[in-house]
Each structure stands twice: as C-alpha cells, then as structure tokens.
XYZ file of C-alpha atoms in Angstrom:
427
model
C -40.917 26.564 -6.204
C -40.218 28.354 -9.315
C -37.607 27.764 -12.220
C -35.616 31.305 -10.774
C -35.506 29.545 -7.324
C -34.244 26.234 -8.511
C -31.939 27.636 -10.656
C -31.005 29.896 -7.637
C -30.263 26.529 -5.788
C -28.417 24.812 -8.625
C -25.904 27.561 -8.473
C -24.663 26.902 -5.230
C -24.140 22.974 -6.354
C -20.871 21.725 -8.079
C -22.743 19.677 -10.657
C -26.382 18.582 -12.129
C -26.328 14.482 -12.282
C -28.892 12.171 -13.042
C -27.290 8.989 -12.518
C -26.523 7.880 -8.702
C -23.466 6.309 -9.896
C -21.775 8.993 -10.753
C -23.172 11.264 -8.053
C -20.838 14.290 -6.818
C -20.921 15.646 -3.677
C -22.744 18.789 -3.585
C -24.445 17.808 -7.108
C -28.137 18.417 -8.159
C -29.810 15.495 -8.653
C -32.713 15.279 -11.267
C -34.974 11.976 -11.152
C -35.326 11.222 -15.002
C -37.403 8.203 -15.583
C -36.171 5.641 -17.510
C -38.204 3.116 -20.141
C -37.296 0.272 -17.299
C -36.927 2.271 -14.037
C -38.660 5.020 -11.924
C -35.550 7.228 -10.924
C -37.618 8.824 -8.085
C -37.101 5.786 -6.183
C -32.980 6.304 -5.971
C -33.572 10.318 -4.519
C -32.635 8.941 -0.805
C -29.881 7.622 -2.487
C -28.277 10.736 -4.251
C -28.735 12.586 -0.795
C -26.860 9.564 1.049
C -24.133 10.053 -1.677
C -23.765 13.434 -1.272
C -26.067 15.326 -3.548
C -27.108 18.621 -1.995
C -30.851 18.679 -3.600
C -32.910 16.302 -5.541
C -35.572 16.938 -7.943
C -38.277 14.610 -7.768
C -41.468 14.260 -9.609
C -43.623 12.156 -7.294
C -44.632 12.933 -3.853
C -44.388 9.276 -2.492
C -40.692 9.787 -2.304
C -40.257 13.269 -0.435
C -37.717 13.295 2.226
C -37.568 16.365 3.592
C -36.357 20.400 2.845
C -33.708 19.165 0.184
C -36.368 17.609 -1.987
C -37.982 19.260 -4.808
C -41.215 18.140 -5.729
C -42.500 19.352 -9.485
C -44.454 17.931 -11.877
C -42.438 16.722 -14.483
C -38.766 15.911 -13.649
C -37.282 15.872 -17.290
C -39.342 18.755 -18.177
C -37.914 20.817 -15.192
C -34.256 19.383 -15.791
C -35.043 21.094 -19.866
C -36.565 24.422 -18.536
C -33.753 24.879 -16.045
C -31.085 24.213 -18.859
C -32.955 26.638 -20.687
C -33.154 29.684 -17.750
C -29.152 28.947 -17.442
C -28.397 29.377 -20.613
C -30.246 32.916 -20.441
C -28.699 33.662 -17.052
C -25.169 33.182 -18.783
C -25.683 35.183 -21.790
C -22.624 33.285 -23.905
C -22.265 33.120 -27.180
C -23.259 29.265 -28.245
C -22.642 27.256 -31.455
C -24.774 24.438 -31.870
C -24.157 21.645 -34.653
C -26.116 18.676 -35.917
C -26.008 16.863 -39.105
C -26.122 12.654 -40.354
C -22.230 11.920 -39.775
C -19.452 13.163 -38.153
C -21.198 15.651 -35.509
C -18.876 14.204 -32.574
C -15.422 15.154 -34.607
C -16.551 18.034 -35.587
C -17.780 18.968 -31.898
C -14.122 18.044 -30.702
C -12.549 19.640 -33.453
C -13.835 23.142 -33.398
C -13.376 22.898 -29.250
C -9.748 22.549 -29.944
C -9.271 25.162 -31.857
C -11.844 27.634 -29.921
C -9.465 26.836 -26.840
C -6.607 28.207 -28.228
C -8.220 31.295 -27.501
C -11.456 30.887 -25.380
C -12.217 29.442 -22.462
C -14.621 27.301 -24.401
C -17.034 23.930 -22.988
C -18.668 21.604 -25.568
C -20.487 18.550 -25.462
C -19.251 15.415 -23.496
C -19.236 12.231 -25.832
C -22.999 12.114 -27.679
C -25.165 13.645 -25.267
C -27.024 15.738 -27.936
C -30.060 14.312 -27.177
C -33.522 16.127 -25.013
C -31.677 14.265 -21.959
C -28.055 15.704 -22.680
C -28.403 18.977 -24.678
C -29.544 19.935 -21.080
C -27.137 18.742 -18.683
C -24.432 20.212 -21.615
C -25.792 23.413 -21.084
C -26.431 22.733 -17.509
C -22.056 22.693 -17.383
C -21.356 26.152 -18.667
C -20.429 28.279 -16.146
C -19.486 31.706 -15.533
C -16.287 31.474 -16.806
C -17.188 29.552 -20.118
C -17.020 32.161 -23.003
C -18.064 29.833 -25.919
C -20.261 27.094 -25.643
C -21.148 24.351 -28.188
C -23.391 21.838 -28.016
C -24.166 18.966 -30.692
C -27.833 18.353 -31.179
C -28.594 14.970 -32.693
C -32.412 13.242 -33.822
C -33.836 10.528 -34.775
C -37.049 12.082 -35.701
C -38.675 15.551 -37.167
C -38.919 18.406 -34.689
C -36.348 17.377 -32.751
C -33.476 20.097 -33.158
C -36.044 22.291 -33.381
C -36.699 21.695 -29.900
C -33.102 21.677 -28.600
C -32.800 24.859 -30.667
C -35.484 26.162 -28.339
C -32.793 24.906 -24.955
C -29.993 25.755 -26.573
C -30.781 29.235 -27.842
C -27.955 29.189 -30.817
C -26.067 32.459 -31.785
C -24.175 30.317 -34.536
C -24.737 26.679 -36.248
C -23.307 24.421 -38.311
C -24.580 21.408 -40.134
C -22.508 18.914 -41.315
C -24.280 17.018 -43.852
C -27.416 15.623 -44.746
C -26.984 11.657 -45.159
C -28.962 8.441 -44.944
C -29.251 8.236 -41.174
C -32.246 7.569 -39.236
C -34.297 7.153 -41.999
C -36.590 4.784 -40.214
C -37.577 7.674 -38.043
C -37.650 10.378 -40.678
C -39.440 8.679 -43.187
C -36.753 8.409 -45.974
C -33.885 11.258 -46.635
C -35.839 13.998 -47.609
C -37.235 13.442 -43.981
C -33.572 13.828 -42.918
C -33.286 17.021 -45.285
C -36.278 18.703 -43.643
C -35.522 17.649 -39.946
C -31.842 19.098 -39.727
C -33.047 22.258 -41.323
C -34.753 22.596 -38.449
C -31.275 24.479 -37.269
C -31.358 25.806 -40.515
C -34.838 27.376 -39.621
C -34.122 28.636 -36.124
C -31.247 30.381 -36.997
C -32.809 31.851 -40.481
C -35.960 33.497 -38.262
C -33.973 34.300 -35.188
C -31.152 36.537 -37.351
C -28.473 34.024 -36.453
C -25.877 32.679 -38.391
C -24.772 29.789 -40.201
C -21.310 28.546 -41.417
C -21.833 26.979 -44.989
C -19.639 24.421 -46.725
C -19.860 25.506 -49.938
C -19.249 22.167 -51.119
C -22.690 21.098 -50.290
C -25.653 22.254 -52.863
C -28.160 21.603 -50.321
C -26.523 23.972 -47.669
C -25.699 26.472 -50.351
C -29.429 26.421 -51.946
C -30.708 27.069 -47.997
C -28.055 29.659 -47.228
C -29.728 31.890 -49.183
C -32.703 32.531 -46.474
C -29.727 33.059 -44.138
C -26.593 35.313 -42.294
C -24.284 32.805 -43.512
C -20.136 32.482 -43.367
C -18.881 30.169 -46.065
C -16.020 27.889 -46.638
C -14.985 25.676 -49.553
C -12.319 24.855 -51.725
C -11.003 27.327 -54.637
C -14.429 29.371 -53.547
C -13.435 33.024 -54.655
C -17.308 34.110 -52.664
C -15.741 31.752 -49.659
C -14.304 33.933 -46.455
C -12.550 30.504 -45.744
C -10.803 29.777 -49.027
C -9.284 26.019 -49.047
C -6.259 25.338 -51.301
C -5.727 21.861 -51.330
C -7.272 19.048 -49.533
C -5.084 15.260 -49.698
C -5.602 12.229 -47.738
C -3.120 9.038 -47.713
C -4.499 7.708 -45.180
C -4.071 10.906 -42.840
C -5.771 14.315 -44.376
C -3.525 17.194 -45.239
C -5.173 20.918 -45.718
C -3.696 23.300 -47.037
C -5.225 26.962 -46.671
C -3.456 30.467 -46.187
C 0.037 29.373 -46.647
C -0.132 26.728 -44.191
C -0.220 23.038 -44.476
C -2.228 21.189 -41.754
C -0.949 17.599 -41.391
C -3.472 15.874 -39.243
C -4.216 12.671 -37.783
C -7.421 12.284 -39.080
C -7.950 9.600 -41.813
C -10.267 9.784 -45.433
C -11.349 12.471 -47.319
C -14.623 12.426 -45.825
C -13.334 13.348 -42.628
C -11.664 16.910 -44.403
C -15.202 18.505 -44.246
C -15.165 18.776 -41.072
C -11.642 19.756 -40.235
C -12.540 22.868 -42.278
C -15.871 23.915 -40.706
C -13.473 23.820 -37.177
C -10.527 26.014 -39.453
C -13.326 27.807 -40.472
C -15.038 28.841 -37.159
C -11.982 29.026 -35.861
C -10.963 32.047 -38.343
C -14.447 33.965 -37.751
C -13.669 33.925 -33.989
C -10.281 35.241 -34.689
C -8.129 32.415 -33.476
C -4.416 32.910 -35.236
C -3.773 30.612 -38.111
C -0.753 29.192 -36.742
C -2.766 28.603 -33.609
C -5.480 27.037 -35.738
C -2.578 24.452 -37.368
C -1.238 23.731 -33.897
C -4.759 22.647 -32.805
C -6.092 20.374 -35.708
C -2.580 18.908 -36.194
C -2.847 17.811 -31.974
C -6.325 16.280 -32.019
C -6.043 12.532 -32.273
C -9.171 11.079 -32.701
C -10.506 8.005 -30.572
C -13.756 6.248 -29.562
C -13.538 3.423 -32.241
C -14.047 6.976 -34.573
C -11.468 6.948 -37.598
C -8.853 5.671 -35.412
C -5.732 3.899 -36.994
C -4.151 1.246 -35.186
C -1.624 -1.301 -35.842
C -2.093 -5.381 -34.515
C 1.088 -7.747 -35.296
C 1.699 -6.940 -39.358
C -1.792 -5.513 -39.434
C -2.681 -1.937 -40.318
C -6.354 -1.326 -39.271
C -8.814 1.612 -39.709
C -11.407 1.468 -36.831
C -14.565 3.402 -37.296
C -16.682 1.047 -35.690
C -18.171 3.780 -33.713
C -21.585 4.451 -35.695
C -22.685 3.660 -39.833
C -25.218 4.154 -41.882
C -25.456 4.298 -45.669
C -23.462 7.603 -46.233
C -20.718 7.139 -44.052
C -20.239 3.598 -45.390
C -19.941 4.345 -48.497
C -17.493 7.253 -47.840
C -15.373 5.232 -45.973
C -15.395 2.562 -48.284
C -14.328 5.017 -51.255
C -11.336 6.243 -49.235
C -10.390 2.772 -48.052
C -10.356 1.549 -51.814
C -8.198 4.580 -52.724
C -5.083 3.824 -50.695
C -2.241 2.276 -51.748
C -2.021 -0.474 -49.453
C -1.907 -4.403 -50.796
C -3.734 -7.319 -49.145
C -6.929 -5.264 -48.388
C -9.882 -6.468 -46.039
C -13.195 -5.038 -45.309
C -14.779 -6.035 -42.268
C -18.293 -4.330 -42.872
C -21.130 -4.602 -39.753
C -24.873 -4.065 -40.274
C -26.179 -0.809 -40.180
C -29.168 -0.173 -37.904
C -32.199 2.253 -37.770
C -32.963 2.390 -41.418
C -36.932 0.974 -40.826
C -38.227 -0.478 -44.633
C -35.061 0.427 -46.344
C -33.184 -1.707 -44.649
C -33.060 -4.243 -46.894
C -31.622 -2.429 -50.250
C -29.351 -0.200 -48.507
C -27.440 -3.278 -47.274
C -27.618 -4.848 -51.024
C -26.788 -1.475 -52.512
C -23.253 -1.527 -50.212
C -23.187 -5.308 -50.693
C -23.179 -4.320 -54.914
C -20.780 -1.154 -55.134
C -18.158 -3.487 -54.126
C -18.828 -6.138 -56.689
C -15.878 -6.513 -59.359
C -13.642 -5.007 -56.362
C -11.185 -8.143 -56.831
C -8.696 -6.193 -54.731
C -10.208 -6.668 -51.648
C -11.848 -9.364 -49.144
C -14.959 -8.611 -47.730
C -16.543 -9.850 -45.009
C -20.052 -8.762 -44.114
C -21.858 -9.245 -40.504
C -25.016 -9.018 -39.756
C -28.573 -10.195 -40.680
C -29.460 -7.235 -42.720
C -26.105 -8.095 -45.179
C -26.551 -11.626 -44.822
C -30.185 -11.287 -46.566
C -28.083 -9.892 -49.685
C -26.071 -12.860 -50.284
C -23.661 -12.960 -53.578
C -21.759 -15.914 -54.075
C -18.217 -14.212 -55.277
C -15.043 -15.429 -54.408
C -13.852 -12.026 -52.482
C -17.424 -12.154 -50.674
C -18.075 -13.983 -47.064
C -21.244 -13.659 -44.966
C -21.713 -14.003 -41.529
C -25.250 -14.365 -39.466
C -23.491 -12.540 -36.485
C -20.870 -11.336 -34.849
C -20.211 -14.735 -32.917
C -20.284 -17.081 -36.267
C -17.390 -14.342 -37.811
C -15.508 -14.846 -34.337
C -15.580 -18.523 -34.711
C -13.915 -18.147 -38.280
C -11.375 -15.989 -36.857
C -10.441 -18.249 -34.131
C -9.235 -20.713 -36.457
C -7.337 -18.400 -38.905
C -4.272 -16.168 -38.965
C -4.700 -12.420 -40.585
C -1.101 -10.698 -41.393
C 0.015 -8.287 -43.610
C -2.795 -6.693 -44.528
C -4.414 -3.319 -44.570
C -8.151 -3.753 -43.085
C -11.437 -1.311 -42.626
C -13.495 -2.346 -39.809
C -16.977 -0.984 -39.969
C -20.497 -0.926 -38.295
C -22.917 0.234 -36.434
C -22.487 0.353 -32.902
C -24.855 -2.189 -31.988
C -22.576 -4.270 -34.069
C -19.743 -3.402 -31.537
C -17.089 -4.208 -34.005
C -13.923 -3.239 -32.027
C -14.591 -6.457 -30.550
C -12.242 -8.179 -33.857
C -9.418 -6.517 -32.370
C -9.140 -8.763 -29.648
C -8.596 -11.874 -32.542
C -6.612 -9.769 -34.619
C-alpha cells in the first residue's frame, strides 16, 4: 500500500494516535516503538478500542484487512504527515529557537484566531514524533497552521523543515540550550539556522526581531519582515516596552497590558503583534488577544500562597533563560526576595561552570535569599550568608517542612526534571 492510499484511509478517520490510552474511536493508529516497548504488540488493542486502522511495522502482529503492514512505522507516520501537509496546501508558520518557543506558539495562535481559523501545536510536541501528528491535525478547514519545531541536536529542524514545508518562520533566540547535544552555542547558532536555511533557499520568509544581531546579520540572505523597538527600517515599529512584573507594549497608539511577566518574555509578545499585523489581523483585535492569554504550565505564571507572591517558571531552564529571569526578578520592587533556583539539565561538559557562573552573578546580591537545588549547583558551593545549597529536591523539602515562608516575593526556577512546582505544595 502506498503513502496516497494510506493517506486516502486516514481521511476517513477522526484522528491519528499513537498511544492506546488515548485511543479515539475511528482514530488511526501508528505503532511507534519506544526505547522500552515494541508498540506493535498493543495494535489488537487500538482496534478493540475503537481505532479504525493500525499501522504496524512487523508482520508477527497482523490481524486482518484493517492492518497495515510497512516497513518502518515512524517513518510512514513522517511521510504521511508530510503528503497531508501537501494535500492541504495551507499556509504554515513554523518556529523554533532556545527559550520561549511554547509562548510564542500560543501567543501568535491567539492572535491568528481573531481572524483565521488557525491550529498550532499541542503542548511541546515539536519533536520528529509530534511535528507529525501536529500536522497530521490540520484539516480542511484550518487556514493557518503553525507548528513549533524544537532539537536537541544539528540537522534536526532541518528535517522537520522538510515535514513541515514552512511558508513563514520565526526564531526566537539563540541561547545556551542543549549544548550537550550541539557541541557548545555556536552549535546552537548553526542548528536553528537550519530554519533560517530552509526558508533562505526555498524563497520563504522570515520575521526578524531586530533586536537580535544574530537574526539581523542572517536576514540579509533572506525575504524577511522585521520588528523592533524605535526601528525606523522595522514594518512593526515598537514604542515602548515596560514590565512591573506584568509587560506593557505599547505600539500604534495602543497600550497592550498583558499578563505575561519579565522583560524577557516582551520578545515574544511582539513577534505574535508582529505576525499578527502581516496577516492583517486589526490592531484592536491584536490588543484584545495578547491582553486575554494567561499563561500556564508552570511557564511565567504568577501565583499567590498565604502572604506569598510567587513567579513559577519551573517549566524548563537553561543558562539564558536563567539569567533573564533572574535580571527581571532582581528589578522589581518587591521586599523580602527569594530565589528558589533548580539545576539545569542537558548542558554535557559545561555543566559545571554554567551552574558556578549563575551561582556568581548573584554574589553581593544581599537583597535576596537564594536557595540552589541540585547536584550540578551544589558542586559550586559559596559559603555567603544569603546562599543555601541543597543535594536534592527532597533535602530542600525537609528544610521547608520545618520552616514558615511569609511575606515575601519568590522566583522559583528549574529545569523540568527538577519539577519545581512541587514547593508549592509547602509554601
């Protein structure tokens, strides 16, 4: 059976799953293998459920007419993504970058669906797995698409670039994430230019923060739409950008009062205003939009516990984002400040100094308490007053058990291995 015939067959299904918990009725199923389990072996099981076909890629586990036998299960789940996305013909915007992808993602979806009958990304599923079953959702009445693409190693975007087919794309930043699987930040540089690349030899275009050299410098190679602040060569001119804690943007003689907190979250508030204004969405519609989205997800979220005014962004870190937050956390005007900062994973041989370099741009911060969890911190011991270590997350917990927080402004921080929302619970 060919791709055209499958893909003939998935159109008369509801849904494309992979996972027989979450099997619909009438849903494709495709057996992905797992690093700890053969998914062929739950195919009876999606039928039982309700799935209408399953894809299968060994022949021990054929049932009968509603089983498709190919060679390669993933690789037929990423070529059918690939002939719908073709079949469809929509206009796609694909975005990648070190932090702040998912925001972004939901951001410019708000403001698209003002006006568009637009689908994006669910969650994170930007990877080879779920940059497929994203595009796998469209359907014939979807008239944007975007889909985040995220790696943790070279030639990765360029591949879902290949799935995804981008008309437009937008790159957030280029920060110190990953770099055990890049090789170090210029690694990082060259990998998300992958998008960069696609779009510069396929006649595509880019939107371009103008605030960012390295986007500027490859723009040139480009179709590119820029935004930035005071920019008289930006289409998207920015007046003002303020953030105590929530960020305020001001831009066409409108001011956008979000609920998004730190400056570091204003670049991507503008790419969505941004995209927003090259697919024609009205500005007041645009306002309405950004000033509506409240973010969740452990993602920039603030939240209040007894006296206690906490920042949770204990969704993902790594060195950039930690430092930004950091920096915006030490600019508000709150008393009795706290830093509750989690390891930060993935970052191979530098592992070691990016922790101490964090550990050291807070030294002679007297105005706060920090405490720092996690091996890769605790190896940077400093014996300061305002400093307190902890192994794990369990050894912190114990402290907490046996003391009272209140009144106080605190950042909590980490990776998401770290799973740092779990302080809430002795806050």
């Amino acid at each position: 059976m060919d791709i055209s015939q499958i893909h003939s067959l998935f159109l008369k299904c509801n849904a494309v799953s992979i996972d027989t918990r979450k099997i619909e009725s009438n849903s494709l199923f495709v057996a992905v293998k797992g690093e700890n389990f053969d998914a062929n072996t739950f195919a009876n099981e999606a039928l039982e459920k309700g799935a209408s076909y399953v894809i299968i890629d060994n022949e021990d586990y054929v049932i009968d007419q509603r089983t498709i036998l190919v060679k390669n299960s993933l690789a037929t789940l990423q070529e059918l993504a690939k002939f719908h996305r073709q079949y469809l013909k929509l206009p796609i915007i694909a975005l990648t970058g070190s932090n702040g992808k998912t925001t972004t993602k939901e951001l410019i979806n708000v403001v698209l669906s003002k006006k568009y009958n637009t689908k994006a990304t669910v969650g994170n599923l930007n990877n080879h797995i779920g940059v497929p079953l994203t595009l796998l959702s469209f359907n014939s009445n979807t008239e944007i698409g975007i889909v985040e693409m995220g790696a943790n190693h070279k030639k990765e975007i360029e591949f879902l670039c290949e799935l995804a087919i981008p008309d437009f794309g937008y790159i957030t930043n280029f920060g110190k994430a990953h770099l055990e699987g890049f090789g170090g930040v210029e690694g990082v540089i060259q990998a998300k230019s992958e998008m960069y690349n696609y779009l510069s030899e396929n006649k595509k275009l880019a939107f371009i923060n103008l605030e960012d050299p390295i986007q500027v410098e490859k723009s040139k190679k480009m179709n590119s739409y820029f935004f930035g602040l005071n920019k008289e060569e930006a289409d998207v001119n920015i007046i003002s950008v303020t953030a105590n804690p929530f960020v305020e943007i001001s831009f066409s003689n409108l001011l956008i009062k979000t609920h998004l907190i730190g400056l570091y979250n204003a670049n991507n508030i503008n790419a969505a205003l941004t995209i927003g204004k090259y697919f024609g969405v009205d500005d007041l519609a645009i306002k309405e939009a950004l000033e509506s989205y409240i973010p969740e997800n452990n993602r920039s979220q603030l939240l209040s516990k007894g006296t206690n005014q906490i920042i949770l962004d204990a969704y993902n870190a790594n060195p950039s984002s930690m430092a930004v937050a950091i920096e915006n956390f030490l600019q508000l005007d709150n008393s009795n400040k706290i830093m509750i900062l989690g390891d930060m994973f993935e970052l191979g041989e530098e592992s070691l100094q990016e922790h101490k370099a964090i550990v050291n741009s807070l030294l002679n911060k007297n105005e706060v308490v920090c405490y720092f969890i996690g091996k890769g911190f605790y190896l940077n011991q400093i014996d300061t007053n305002n400093f307190h270590f902890y192994e794990s997350f369990e050894s912190y917990s114990d402290y907490l058990k046996n003391i009272k927080i209140e009144n106080s402004s605190i950042l909590i921080k980490g990776s998401r291995g770290m799973a740092l929302e779990r302080i809430l619970d002795f806050l």
